[in-house]
Amino acid sequence: MEVTLSSAASASTLKNANVSAISITQKLNTSILTWPSSTNPKVLHLYVPKNPVRRINTLLSLTRCSTKPDTNTNNETDQNSTTESNSNPEPHFPSTPISSNDSLPSNSLPSQSLSRGLVFDLGPSNSWDGKEIGSPVVKRFLSDEEERWYMWYHGNSSQNSGSADSIGLAVSSNGIHWERGVGPVSSSGDVGSVMKCGQDWWAFDTMSIRPGEVVVMSSSKVRASSAVYWLYYSGFSSEKVDYTDDDSLEFSLENPESFCLDNVNNGNVDKGKIFKSLPGLAMSQDGRHWARIEGEHHSGALFDVGSEREWDSLFIAGPRVVFHGNSDLRMYYHSFDVESGQFGTGIARSRDGINWMKLGKIIGGGKISSFDEFGAINACVVRNKKDGRYLMAYEGVAAGGKRSIGLAVSPDGLKDWRRFQDEAVLESSVKDGWDNKGVGSPCLVQMDGEVDEWRLYYRGVGNEGRTGIGMAISQGNDVSSFRRWTGFHL
């Protein structure tokens, strides 16, 4: 299968691009797909809308990307090769952006001491992300003149009862002060909601979607004028998983997890229910208008859960993808191992980013009474530019269900993973802090240039299940502990 991306199409042709899927077999959506005049059945042309607002300097050649590992040039003779590119669209701010600070209700602004680390709060009450947010995927792009930050995350609205999660985009010039939108994006320079749940009854992502990773790559299988954004995400369907707890767990096992008490009290979430989730893929040329790429599974997912008695037989969630080298990508994902009664993180490998082979579980539960006794979920893996080792930040689950963030390291990213230390590198805050109930969904960004440190973005949960996105920084290149950001004043 070969996909061709083009920008020569009208906006009306693609008004449903955020919710439609590219099919590599039968189910073609003509609102976003057209066949070339030669009608080659192996080539699909994906069109993205032109920006109706006139733009100047529409493209920026980015010389460095903070998440870019060493790469080889694309080998045109290798039809399975996939390489990461340094060229991608310049982040473009809307003319009337909405600051994330403005989204804090005036009657519930926390004091500075209680908001330490908080860089992104819930959206306004009338916005698509006014009820719950999480799953931050943060990318930093550097040019010779400036830096731009993108953050994809999931959100839920308080406007519609029972509304499903969507994926949105916020942008920043420093990774601290973010600009967001209250509704769906309308152009290639806009911010806000960028992708909704699937609309096809047979799809794996009709109930909820949450971002896992965004990789900027070029591939011999995708024809485009520049590198393309590849979004790996978790898709949840209404199919419930049959699992009976033997009372060994002191917390409620659910998938997807929802922390907002309003969702539970209003009956919008089946507390303690496990819905099947699978990994999905979408592509974009601007990080805003996405088209789904159907995988081998009949639901459109990239691959299925394991068979009965395998560690990932219940669900697959939190796919995070690392580009290791030419024709070598690794996906880290988590599930709940019924046999051990613990969460686990596993790995799959791919040559093209679309077809995957599972390699098994790499991390399970920690020591008794530890912060991650019941396993590791939502792992974020980054290749350290200094020593080439792989660093994994993960959400550790304690016996009582409390969430903290821990680290693990590996020389090659495949095996021999070991915990960095017995203690968590970031725990919940003080009693009345905004994230006093737990921290998780980590996203690591290695800073380069004059600043030698790591940033850790994370989802925090506070009183009444209120969620936000926070940031902590390392002590230089030492990742044994992180301190919450304190330079941001609300």
CSV table of C-alpha atoms in Angstrom, one decimal:
chain,number,residue,atom,x,y,z
A,1,MET,CA,0.0,0.0,0.0
A,2,GLU,CA,1.2,3.5,-0.9
A,3,VAL,CA,-0.3,6.7,0.3
A,4,THR,CA,0.1,10.0,-1.5
A,5,LEU,CA,-0.4,13.3,0.3
A,6,SER,CA,-1.2,16.5,-1.5
A,7,SER,CA,-2.2,20.0,-0.6
A,8,ALA,CA,-4.0,20.9,-3.8
A,9,ALA,CA,-7.6,20.5,-2.8
A,10,SER,CA,-10.4,22.7,-1.6
A,11,ALA,CA,-11.4,22.9,2.0
A,12,SER,CA,-14.9,21.6,1.2
A,13,THR,CA,-13.4,18.5,-0.2
A,14,LEU,CA,-11.9,17.7,3.2
A,15,LYS,CA,-14.4,18.9,5.8
A,16,ASN,CA,-14.7,15.5,7.2
A,17,ALA,CA,-11.0,14.7,7.2
A,18,ASN,CA,-10.8,14.7,11.0
A,19,VAL,CA,-13.1,11.7,11.4
A,20,SER,CA,-12.5,9.7,8.2
A,21,ALA,CA,-10.3,6.8,7.5
A,22,ILE,CA,-7.9,5.9,4.7
A,23,SER,CA,-8.8,2.4,3.6
A,24,ILE,CA,-6.2,0.1,2.1
A,25,THR,CA,-8.7,-2.5,1.2
A,26,GLN,CA,-12.4,-1.8,0.7
A,27,LYS,CA,-14.0,0.9,2.9
A,28,LEU,CA,-13.0,4.1,1.0
A,29,ASN,CA,-14.3,7.5,2.1
A,30,THR,CA,-14.7,9.6,-1.0
A,31,SER,CA,-14.8,12.8,1.1
A,32,ILE,CA,-11.0,12.7,1.5
A,33,LEU,CA,-9.8,10.2,-1.2
A,34,THR,CA,-9.7,10.5,-4.9
A,35,TRP,CA,-8.1,8.2,-7.4
A,36,PRO,CA,-5.6,9.6,-9.9
A,37,SER,CA,-6.5,9.7,-13.5
A,38,SER,CA,-4.3,6.6,-14.1
A,39,THR,CA,-6.3,4.8,-11.5
A,40,ASN,CA,-3.5,2.9,-9.8
A,41,PRO,CA,-5.2,0.7,-7.1
A,42,LYS,CA,-2.0,0.7,-5.0
A,43,VAL,CA,-1.7,4.4,-4.7
A,44,LEU,CA,-4.1,6.6,-2.6
A,45,HIS,CA,-4.1,10.4,-2.8
A,46,LEU,CA,-4.8,12.1,0.5
A,47,TYR,CA,-5.8,15.7,0.2
A,48,VAL,CA,-5.5,18.3,3.0
A,49,PRO,CA,-7.4,21.6,2.9
A,50,LYS,CA,-5.6,24.9,2.0
A,51,ASN,CA,-5.5,27.5,4.6
A,52,PRO,CA,-8.3,30.0,3.7
A,53,VAL,CA,-6.3,32.7,5.5
A,54,ARG,CA,-3.3,34.1,3.5
A,55,ARG,CA,-0.1,33.0,5.1
A,56,ILE,CA,3.5,34.3,4.7
A,57,ASN,CA,6.5,32.0,5.0
A,58,THR,CA,4.3,28.9,5.1
A,59,LEU,CA,7.2,26.4,5.5
A,60,LEU,CA,10.2,26.4,7.8
A,61,SER,CA,13.2,24.1,7.3
A,62,LEU,CA,13.8,22.7,10.8
A,63,THR,CA,17.4,21.8,11.4
A,64,ARG,CA,16.9,20.0,14.7
A,65,CYS,CA,14.1,18.1,16.5
A,66,SER,CA,14.5,17.4,20.2
A,67,THR,CA,13.0,13.9,19.7
A,68,LYS,CA,15.0,13.0,16.6
A,69,PRO,CA,17.4,10.0,17.0
A,70,ASP,CA,20.2,9.4,14.6
A,71,THR,CA,18.8,8.6,11.2
A,72,ASN,CA,20.0,7.4,7.9
A,73,THR,CA,19.0,8.9,4.6
A,74,ASN,CA,16.0,7.2,3.0
A,75,ASN,CA,17.2,4.3,0.9
A,76,GLU,CA,15.0,4.5,-2.2
A,77,THR,CA,15.8,0.9,-3.1
A,78,ASP,CA,14.4,-0.4,0.1
A,79,GLN,CA,10.6,-0.4,-0.3
A,80,ASN,CA,10.1,-1.1,3.4
A,81,SER,CA,12.4,1.6,4.7
A,82,THR,CA,11.1,4.4,6.9
A,83,THR,CA,13.2,7.4,7.9
A,84,GLU,CA,12.6,10.5,10.0
A,85,SER,CA,13.0,13.9,8.4
A,86,ASN,CA,14.0,17.3,9.6
A,87,SER,CA,11.6,19.1,7.4
A,88,ASN,CA,8.1,19.8,8.5
A,89,PRO,CA,5.5,22.6,8.6
A,90,GLU,CA,6.1,25.6,10.7
A,91,PRO,CA,3.8,25.9,13.8
A,92,HIS,CA,1.5,28.8,13.1
A,93,PHE,CA,-0.5,30.5,15.8
A,94,PRO,CA,-4.1,31.6,15.3
A,95,SER,CA,-4.7,35.4,15.1
A,96,THR,CA,-6.8,35.4,18.2
A,97,PRO,CA,-5.4,32.6,20.4
A,98,ILE,CA,-6.8,31.6,23.7
A,99,SER,CA,-4.2,31.4,26.5
A,100,SER,CA,-4.4,28.3,28.7
A,101,ASN,CA,-4.3,30.7,31.7
A,102,ASP,CA,-7.7,32.1,30.7
A,103,SER,CA,-9.3,28.7,31.0
A,104,LEU,CA,-9.0,28.7,34.8
A,105,PRO,CA,-12.4,29.7,36.3
A,106,SER,CA,-12.0,32.9,38.2
A,107,ASN,CA,-13.7,31.4,41.3
A,108,SER,CA,-11.3,28.5,41.6
A,109,LEU,CA,-7.9,29.9,40.9
A,110,PRO,CA,-5.4,27.9,43.0
A,111,SER,CA,-2.7,29.8,44.9
A,112,GLN,CA,0.8,29.7,43.5
A,113,SER,CA,2.0,27.3,46.1
A,114,LEU,CA,-0.8,24.8,45.3
A,115,SER,CA,-0.4,25.1,41.5
A,116,ARG,CA,3.3,24.3,41.3
A,117,GLY,CA,4.0,22.5,38.0
A,118,LEU,CA,0.7,23.3,36.4
A,119,VAL,CA,1.2,24.6,32.9
A,120,PHE,CA,-2.1,23.6,31.2
A,121,ASP,CA,-5.4,23.6,33.0
A,122,LEU,CA,-8.9,22.6,31.8
A,123,GLY,CA,-10.4,24.6,29.0
A,124,PRO,CA,-13.3,27.1,29.5
A,125,SER,CA,-16.6,25.6,30.3
A,126,ASN,CA,-17.8,26.0,26.7
A,127,SER,CA,-14.8,24.4,25.2
A,128,TRP,CA,-14.2,20.9,23.8
A,129,ASP,CA,-11.8,20.2,26.7
A,130,GLY,CA,-13.6,21.8,29.6
A,131,LYS,CA,-14.2,18.6,31.7
A,132,GLU,CA,-11.1,16.4,31.5
A,133,ILE,CA,-7.7,16.5,29.8
A,134,GLY,CA,-4.7,14.2,29.7
A,135,SER,CA,-2.3,12.0,27.6
A,136,PRO,CA,0.1,14.9,26.7
A,137,VAL,CA,2.4,14.3,23.7
A,138,VAL,CA,4.8,17.1,23.6
A,139,LYS,CA,7.3,17.9,20.8
A,140,ARG,CA,9.8,20.6,20.5
A,141,PHE,CA,11.0,21.9,17.1
A,142,LEU,CA,14.1,24.1,16.7
A,143,SER,CA,15.2,26.3,13.8
A,144,ASP,CA,18.1,28.7,13.6
A,145,GLU,CA,15.8,31.6,14.6
A,146,GLU,CA,13.2,30.2,17.0
A,147,GLU,CA,11.6,27.3,18.7
A,148,ARG,CA,8.0,26.0,18.5
A,149,TRP,CA,6.3,23.5,20.7
A,150,TYR,CA,3.3,21.3,19.9
A,151,MET,CA,1.2,19.4,22.4
A,152,TRP,CA,-1.4,16.8,21.4
A,153,TYR,CA,-3.7,15.7,24.2
A,154,HIS,CA,-7.1,14.2,24.8
A,155,GLY,CA,-10.0,16.2,26.2
A,156,ASN,CA,-13.7,15.8,27.1
A,157,SER,CA,-16.4,18.4,27.0
A,158,SER,CA,-18.8,19.4,29.8
A,159,GLN,CA,-21.3,20.8,27.3
A,160,ASN,CA,-22.6,17.5,26.1
A,161,SER,CA,-23.6,14.7,28.5
A,162,GLY,CA,-21.8,11.5,27.7
A,163,SER,CA,-19.5,13.2,25.1
A,164,ALA,CA,-16.6,11.1,23.9
A,165,ASP,CA,-12.9,12.0,24.2
A,166,SER,CA,-11.3,13.9,21.3
A,167,ILE,CA,-7.7,14.7,20.5
A,168,GLY,CA,-6.6,18.3,20.4
A,169,LEU,CA,-3.5,20.5,19.7
A,170,ALA,CA,-2.0,23.4,21.7
A,171,VAL,CA,1.0,25.4,20.6
A,172,SER,CA,3.7,27.3,22.5
A,173,SER,CA,6.9,29.2,22.0
A,174,ASN,CA,8.6,27.9,25.2
A,175,GLY,CA,6.7,24.8,26.3
A,176,ILE,CA,5.3,26.6,29.3
A,177,HIS,CA,2.7,29.2,28.1
A,178,TRP,CA,0.3,27.4,25.7
A,179,GLU,CA,-2.3,28.6,23.3
A,180,ARG,CA,-5.4,26.6,22.7
A,181,GLY,CA,-8.8,26.7,20.9
A,182,VAL,CA,-12.3,26.2,22.2
A,183,GLY,CA,-13.5,24.1,19.2
A,184,PRO,CA,-12.4,22.2,16.1
A,185,VAL,CA,-9.6,23.6,14.0
A,186,SER,CA,-10.6,25.4,10.9
A,187,SER,CA,-7.3,25.9,9.1
A,188,SER,CA,-3.7,24.7,9.1
A,189,GLY,CA,-2.7,27.5,11.5
A,190,ASP,CA,-5.5,26.9,14.0
A,191,VAL,CA,-5.4,25.2,17.4
A,192,GLY,CA,-8.2,23.2,19.2
A,193,SER,CA,-9.8,19.9,18.6
A,194,VAL,CA,-8.2,18.1,15.7
A,195,MET,CA,-9.6,14.5,15.7
A,196,LYS,CA,-12.8,12.9,16.9
A,197,CYS,CA,-13.8,9.3,17.4
A,198,GLY,CA,-14.4,7.1,14.4
A,199,GLN,CA,-17.9,7.2,12.9
A,200,ASP,CA,-18.0,3.8,11.3
A,201,TRP,CA,-19.8,1.1,13.2
A,202,TRP,CA,-17.1,-1.5,12.5
A,203,ALA,CA,-14.2,0.7,13.7
A,204,PHE,CA,-12.2,0.1,16.9
A,205,ASP,CA,-12.2,3.8,18.0
A,206,THR,CA,-15.9,4.7,18.2
A,207,MET,CA,-16.1,5.4,21.9
A,208,SER,CA,-12.9,7.2,22.8
A,209,ILE,CA,-9.5,8.1,21.3
A,210,ARG,CA,-6.3,9.2,23.1
A,211,PRO,CA,-2.9,10.2,21.6
A,212,GLY,CA,0.1,7.9,22.3
A,213,GLU,CA,2.9,9.3,20.2
A,214,VAL,CA,3.6,11.6,17.2
A,215,VAL,CA,6.5,10.8,15.0
A,216,VAL,CA,7.7,13.0,12.1
A,217,MET,CA,8.8,10.7,9.3
A,218,SER,CA,9.2,10.3,5.6
A,219,SER,CA,8.6,6.9,4.1
A,220,SER,CA,8.9,5.2,0.7
A,221,LYS,CA,5.2,4.2,1.3
A,222,VAL,CA,4.0,7.7,1.6
A,223,ARG,CA,4.3,10.2,-1.2
A,224,ALA,CA,4.5,13.7,0.2
A,225,SER,CA,6.4,16.9,-0.5
A,226,SER,CA,7.9,16.9,3.0
A,227,ALA,CA,7.9,14.7,6.1
A,228,VAL,CA,4.6,13.6,7.6
A,229,TYR,CA,3.2,13.5,11.1
A,230,TRP,CA,2.4,9.9,12.1
A,231,LEU,CA,0.0,9.8,15.1
A,232,TYR,CA,-0.2,6.6,17.0
A,233,TYR,CA,-3.2,6.5,19.3
A,234,SER,CA,-5.4,4.3,21.5
A,235,GLY,CA,-8.9,3.7,20.1
A,236,PHE,CA,-11.7,2.4,22.4
A,237,SER,CA,-14.8,0.7,21.2
A,238,SER,CA,-18.0,-0.2,23.1
A,239,GLU,CA,-17.0,-3.8,23.2
A,240,LYS,CA,-16.7,-4.8,26.9
A,241,VAL,CA,-14.0,-7.2,28.0
A,242,ASP,CA,-15.0,-10.1,30.1
A,243,TYR,CA,-12.9,-10.0,33.3
A,244,THR,CA,-13.8,-11.1,36.8
A,245,ASP,CA,-11.8,-9.6,39.6
A,246,ASP,CA,-10.9,-12.1,42.3
A,247,ASP,CA,-10.8,-9.3,44.9
A,248,SER,CA,-6.9,-9.2,44.7
A,249,LEU,CA,-7.0,-5.6,43.5
A,250,GLU,CA,-7.6,-2.8,45.9
A,251,PHE,CA,-8.6,-0.5,43.1
A,252,SER,CA,-11.1,-0.5,40.3
A,253,LEU,CA,-9.7,-1.7,37.0
A,254,GLU,CA,-11.1,0.2,34.1
A,255,ASN,CA,-10.3,1.0,30.5
A,256,PRO,CA,-10.3,3.8,29.5
A,257,GLU,CA,-9.6,5.5,32.9
A,258,SER,CA,-11.7,8.5,33.7
A,259,PHE,CA,-10.9,10.6,36.8
A,260,CYS,CA,-13.6,13.4,36.6
A,261,LEU,CA,-16.3,12.7,39.2
A,262,ASP,CA,-18.9,14.4,37.1
A,263,ASN,CA,-18.4,11.7,34.5
A,264,VAL,CA,-19.1,9.0,37.0
A,265,ASN,CA,-21.9,10.8,38.9
A,266,ASN,CA,-23.8,11.6,35.7
A,267,GLY,CA,-23.5,8.0,34.4
A,268,ASN,CA,-21.2,9.0,31.5
A,269,VAL,CA,-18.6,6.4,32.5
A,270,ASP,CA,-19.0,2.8,33.4
A,271,LYS,CA,-16.8,2.7,36.5
A,272,GLY,CA,-14.9,-0.5,36.8
A,273,LYS,CA,-15.8,-1.5,33.2
A,274,ILE,CA,-13.1,-2.6,30.8
A,275,PHE,CA,-13.6,-1.7,27.1
A,276,LYS,CA,-11.5,-3.1,24.4
A,277,SER,CA,-8.8,-0.8,23.1
A,278,LEU,CA,-6.4,-1.2,20.2
A,279,PRO,CA,-3.6,0.9,18.6
A,280,GLY,CA,-4.4,3.0,15.6
A,281,LEU,CA,-2.5,5.2,13.1
A,282,ALA,CA,-3.4,8.5,11.4
A,283,MET,CA,-1.3,10.8,9.2
A,284,SER,CA,-1.2,14.5,8.6
A,285,GLN,CA,0.9,17.1,6.9
A,286,ASP,CA,0.2,19.9,9.3
A,287,GLY,CA,-0.5,18.1,12.6
A,288,ARG,CA,-4.1,19.3,12.6
A,289,HIS,CA,-6.0,17.6,9.8
A,290,TRP,CA,-5.7,13.8,10.2
A,291,ALA,CA,-6.6,10.8,8.1
A,292,ARG,CA,-6.8,7.4,9.5
A,293,ILE,CA,-4.7,4.6,8.1
A,294,GLU,CA,-6.3,1.2,8.4
A,295,GLY,CA,-4.2,-1.6,9.7
A,296,GLU,CA,-4.5,-5.3,9.2
A,297,HIS,CA,-7.1,-5.9,11.9
A,298,HIS,CA,-10.7,-6.0,10.6
A,299,SER,CA,-11.6,-3.0,12.8
A,300,GLY,CA,-8.9,-0.8,11.2
A,301,ALA,CA,-6.5,-1.2,14.1
A,302,LEU,CA,-2.8,-1.9,13.6
A,303,PHE,CA,-3.0,-5.2,15.5
A,304,ASP,CA,-5.2,-7.2,17.9
A,305,VAL,CA,-5.0,-8.2,21.5
A,306,GLY,CA,-3.2,-11.4,22.4
A,307,SER,CA,-4.9,-14.8,22.6
A,308,GLU,CA,-6.4,-16.2,25.8
A,309,ARG,CA,-3.8,-16.5,28.6
A,310,GLU,CA,-1.4,-14.2,26.9
A,311,TRP,CA,-0.3,-11.1,28.9
A,312,ASP,CA,-2.1,-8.6,26.6
A,313,SER,CA,-5.3,-10.5,26.0
A,314,LEU,CA,-7.6,-7.9,27.6
A,315,PHE,CA,-6.7,-4.6,25.7
A,316,ILE,CA,-3.8,-2.7,24.2
A,317,ALA,CA,-3.4,0.9,25.2
A,318,GLY,CA,-0.9,3.8,25.3
A,319,PRO,CA,1.1,3.0,22.1
A,320,ARG,CA,4.4,5.0,22.1
A,321,VAL,CA,6.6,4.7,19.1
A,322,VAL,CA,10.4,5.3,18.9
A,323,PHE,CA,12.3,5.6,15.6
A,324,HIS,CA,15.5,3.6,16.2
A,325,GLY,CA,17.0,3.5,12.7
A,326,ASN,CA,16.2,2.8,9.1
A,327,SER,CA,13.4,0.2,8.9
A,328,ASP,CA,13.4,-0.2,12.7
A,329,LEU,CA,10.6,1.3,14.8
A,330,ARG,CA,9.6,0.1,18.3
A,331,MET,CA,6.2,0.4,19.8
A,332,TYR,CA,5.8,0.3,23.6
A,333,TYR,CA,2.2,-0.4,24.9
A,334,HIS,CA,0.5,-1.6,28.1
A,335,SER,CA,-2.2,-4.1,29.1
A,336,PHE,CA,-3.3,-5.9,32.2
A,337,ASP,CA,-1.9,-9.4,32.7
A,338,VAL,CA,-4.7,-11.6,34.0
A,339,GLU,CA,-2.2,-14.3,35.0
A,340,SER,CA,-0.1,-12.1,37.2
A,341,GLY,CA,-2.8,-9.7,38.2
A,342,GLN,CA,-0.6,-6.8,37.3
A,343,PHE,CA,-0.2,-4.2,34.6
A,344,GLY,CA,2.6,-4.7,32.1
A,345,THR,CA,4.4,-2.9,29.3
A,346,GLY,CA,5.4,-4.7,26.2
A,347,ILE,CA,7.1,-4.0,22.9
A,348,ALA,CA,6.3,-4.6,19.2
A,349,ARG,CA,8.6,-3.9,16.2
A,350,SER,CA,8.1,-2.7,12.7
A,351,ARG,CA,10.0,-2.0,9.5
A,352,ASP,CA,7.4,0.4,8.0
A,353,GLY,CA,5.5,1.8,11.0
A,354,ILE,CA,2.3,0.0,9.8
A,355,ASN,CA,2.9,-3.7,10.1
A,356,TRP,CA,3.9,-4.8,13.6
A,357,MET,CA,5.3,-7.9,15.3
A,358,LYS,CA,4.9,-8.3,19.0
A,359,LEU,CA,8.0,-9.2,21.0
A,360,GLY,CA,6.5,-9.7,24.5
A,361,LYS,CA,6.3,-8.0,27.9
A,362,ILE,CA,9.4,-6.1,29.1
A,363,ILE,CA,8.3,-4.7,32.4
A,364,GLY,CA,5.8,-5.9,35.0
A,365,GLY,CA,5.1,-5.2,38.7
A,366,GLY,CA,7.7,-3.9,41.0
A,367,LYS,CA,8.7,-4.9,44.6
A,368,ILE,CA,6.1,-5.4,47.3
A,369,SER,CA,4.9,-2.2,48.7
A,370,SER,CA,6.7,-0.2,46.1
A,371,PHE,CA,5.1,2.7,44.1
A,372,ASP,CA,4.8,0.4,41.1
A,373,GLU,CA,3.9,-2.9,42.8
A,374,PHE,CA,1.0,-3.5,40.4
A,375,GLY,CA,2.8,-2.6,37.3
A,376,ALA,CA,3.8,0.0,34.7
A,377,ILE,CA,1.5,1.8,32.2
A,378,ASN,CA,1.6,4.7,29.8
A,379,ALA,CA,5.4,4.3,29.1
A,380,CYS,CA,7.2,7.0,27.2
A,381,VAL,CA,10.6,5.9,25.8
A,382,VAL,CA,13.3,8.3,24.6
A,383,ARG,CA,16.7,7.6,23.2
A,384,ASN,CA,19.3,9.6,25.3
A,385,LYS,CA,21.4,11.8,22.9
A,386,LYS,CA,24.3,11.8,25.4
A,387,ASP,CA,24.9,8.1,25.8
A,388,GLY,CA,22.6,6.3,23.3
A,389,ARG,CA,20.7,4.4,26.0
A,390,TYR,CA,17.0,4.2,26.2
A,391,LEU,CA,15.1,6.0,29.0
A,392,MET,CA,11.6,5.0,29.9
A,393,ALA,CA,9.3,7.1,32.0
A,394,TYR,CA,6.2,5.2,33.1
A,395,GLU,CA,3.2,5.5,35.3
A,396,GLY,CA,3.6,3.2,38.3
A,397,VAL,CA,0.5,1.7,39.9
A,398,ALA,CA,0.7,1.0,43.7
A,399,ALA,CA,-1.3,-1.6,45.6
A,400,GLY,CA,-4.0,0.9,46.5
A,401,GLY,CA,-4.1,2.3,43.0
A,402,LYS,CA,-2.1,5.5,43.6
A,403,ARG,CA,-0.1,6.7,40.6
A,404,SER,CA,3.4,7.9,40.5
A,405,ILE,CA,6.1,8.2,37.8
A,406,GLY,CA,9.2,6.0,37.6
A,407,LEU,CA,12.1,5.5,35.3
A,408,ALA,CA,13.7,2.5,33.6
A,409,VAL,CA,16.7,2.2,31.3
A,410,SER,CA,17.9,-0.2,28.6
A,411,PRO,CA,21.1,-0.3,26.5
A,412,ASP,CA,19.2,-1.1,23.3
A,413,GLY,CA,15.5,-0.4,24.0
A,414,LEU,CA,14.5,-4.1,23.3
A,415,LYS,CA,15.5,-6.0,26.4
A,416,ASP,CA,17.4,-5.8,29.6
A,417,TRP,CA,15.2,-3.1,31.0
A,418,ARG,CA,15.9,-2.3,34.6
A,419,ARG,CA,14.3,0.2,36.9
A,420,PHE,CA,16.5,3.2,37.4
A,421,GLN,CA,15.8,3.2,41.2
A,422,ASP,CA,13.3,1.8,43.7
A,423,GLU,CA,11.7,5.2,44.3
A,424,ALA,CA,9.5,7.2,42.0
A,425,VAL,CA,11.0,10.3,40.4
A,426,LEU,CA,7.7,12.2,40.7
A,427,GLU,CA,4.9,11.7,43.2
A,428,SER,CA,1.6,13.4,43.9
A,429,SER,CA,1.8,16.8,45.6
A,430,VAL,CA,0.9,18.1,49.0
A,431,LYS,CA,-2.6,17.7,50.4
A,432,ASP,CA,-4.3,20.5,48.6
A,433,GLY,CA,-2.1,20.7,45.5
A,434,TRP,CA,-3.7,20.5,42.1
A,435,ASP,CA,-2.2,17.1,41.5
A,436,ASN,CA,-2.5,15.7,45.0
A,437,LYS,CA,-4.4,12.5,43.9
A,438,GLY,CA,-1.8,11.2,41.5
A,439,VAL,CA,0.5,11.8,38.5
A,440,GLY,CA,0.9,9.8,35.3
A,441,SER,CA,1.0,9.7,31.5
A,442,PRO,CA,4.6,11.0,31.4
A,443,CYS,CA,6.1,12.6,28.3
A,444,LEU,CA,9.9,13.2,28.3
A,445,VAL,CA,11.6,15.9,26.3
A,446,GLN,CA,15.4,16.1,26.3
A,447,MET,CA,16.5,19.7,26.0
A,448,ASP,CA,19.5,20.5,23.9
A,449,GLY,CA,21.6,23.6,23.3
A,450,GLU,CA,22.6,25.7,26.2
A,451,VAL,CA,20.3,24.0,28.6
A,452,ASP,CA,21.3,20.5,29.6
A,453,GLU,CA,18.2,19.1,31.3
A,454,TRP,CA,15.1,17.0,30.8
A,455,ARG,CA,11.5,18.1,30.9
A,456,LEU,CA,8.8,15.8,32.2
A,457,TYR,CA,5.2,16.6,31.2
A,458,TYR,CA,2.5,14.7,32.9
A,459,ARG,CA,-1.2,14.4,33.7
A,460,GLY,CA,-2.1,15.3,37.3
A,461,VAL,CA,-5.3,14.5,39.2
A,462,GLY,CA,-6.6,16.6,42.0
A,463,ASN,CA,-9.6,16.9,44.2
A,464,GLU,CA,-12.9,15.7,42.7
A,465,GLY,CA,-10.9,14.2,39.9
A,466,ARG,CA,-10.0,17.5,38.3
A,467,THR,CA,-7.2,17.0,35.8
A,468,GLY,CA,-4.5,19.2,34.4
A,469,ILE,CA,-1.1,18.9,32.6
A,470,GLY,CA,2.0,19.7,34.6
A,471,MET,CA,5.7,20.0,34.0
A,472,ALA,CA,8.7,19.0,36.1
A,473,ILE,CA,12.4,19.5,35.3
A,474,SER,CA,15.5,17.5,36.1
A,475,GLN,CA,18.6,18.7,38.0
A,476,GLY,CA,20.7,19.1,34.9
A,477,ASN,CA,21.2,15.8,33.2
A,478,ASP,CA,20.5,13.9,36.4
A,479,VAL,CA,17.2,12.1,36.0
A,480,SER,CA,17.0,10.6,39.5
A,481,SER,CA,14.5,13.2,40.6
A,482,PHE,CA,12.4,15.9,39.0
A,483,ARG,CA,11.1,19.2,40.6
A,484,ARG,CA,7.9,20.8,39.6
A,485,TRP,CA,8.2,24.0,37.5
A,486,THR,CA,7.9,27.1,39.7
A,487,GLY,CA,8.7,29.9,37.2
A,488,PHE,CA,5.1,30.0,35.8
A,489,HIS,CA,2.9,32.4,37.8
A,490,LEU,CA,-0.9,32.1,37.4
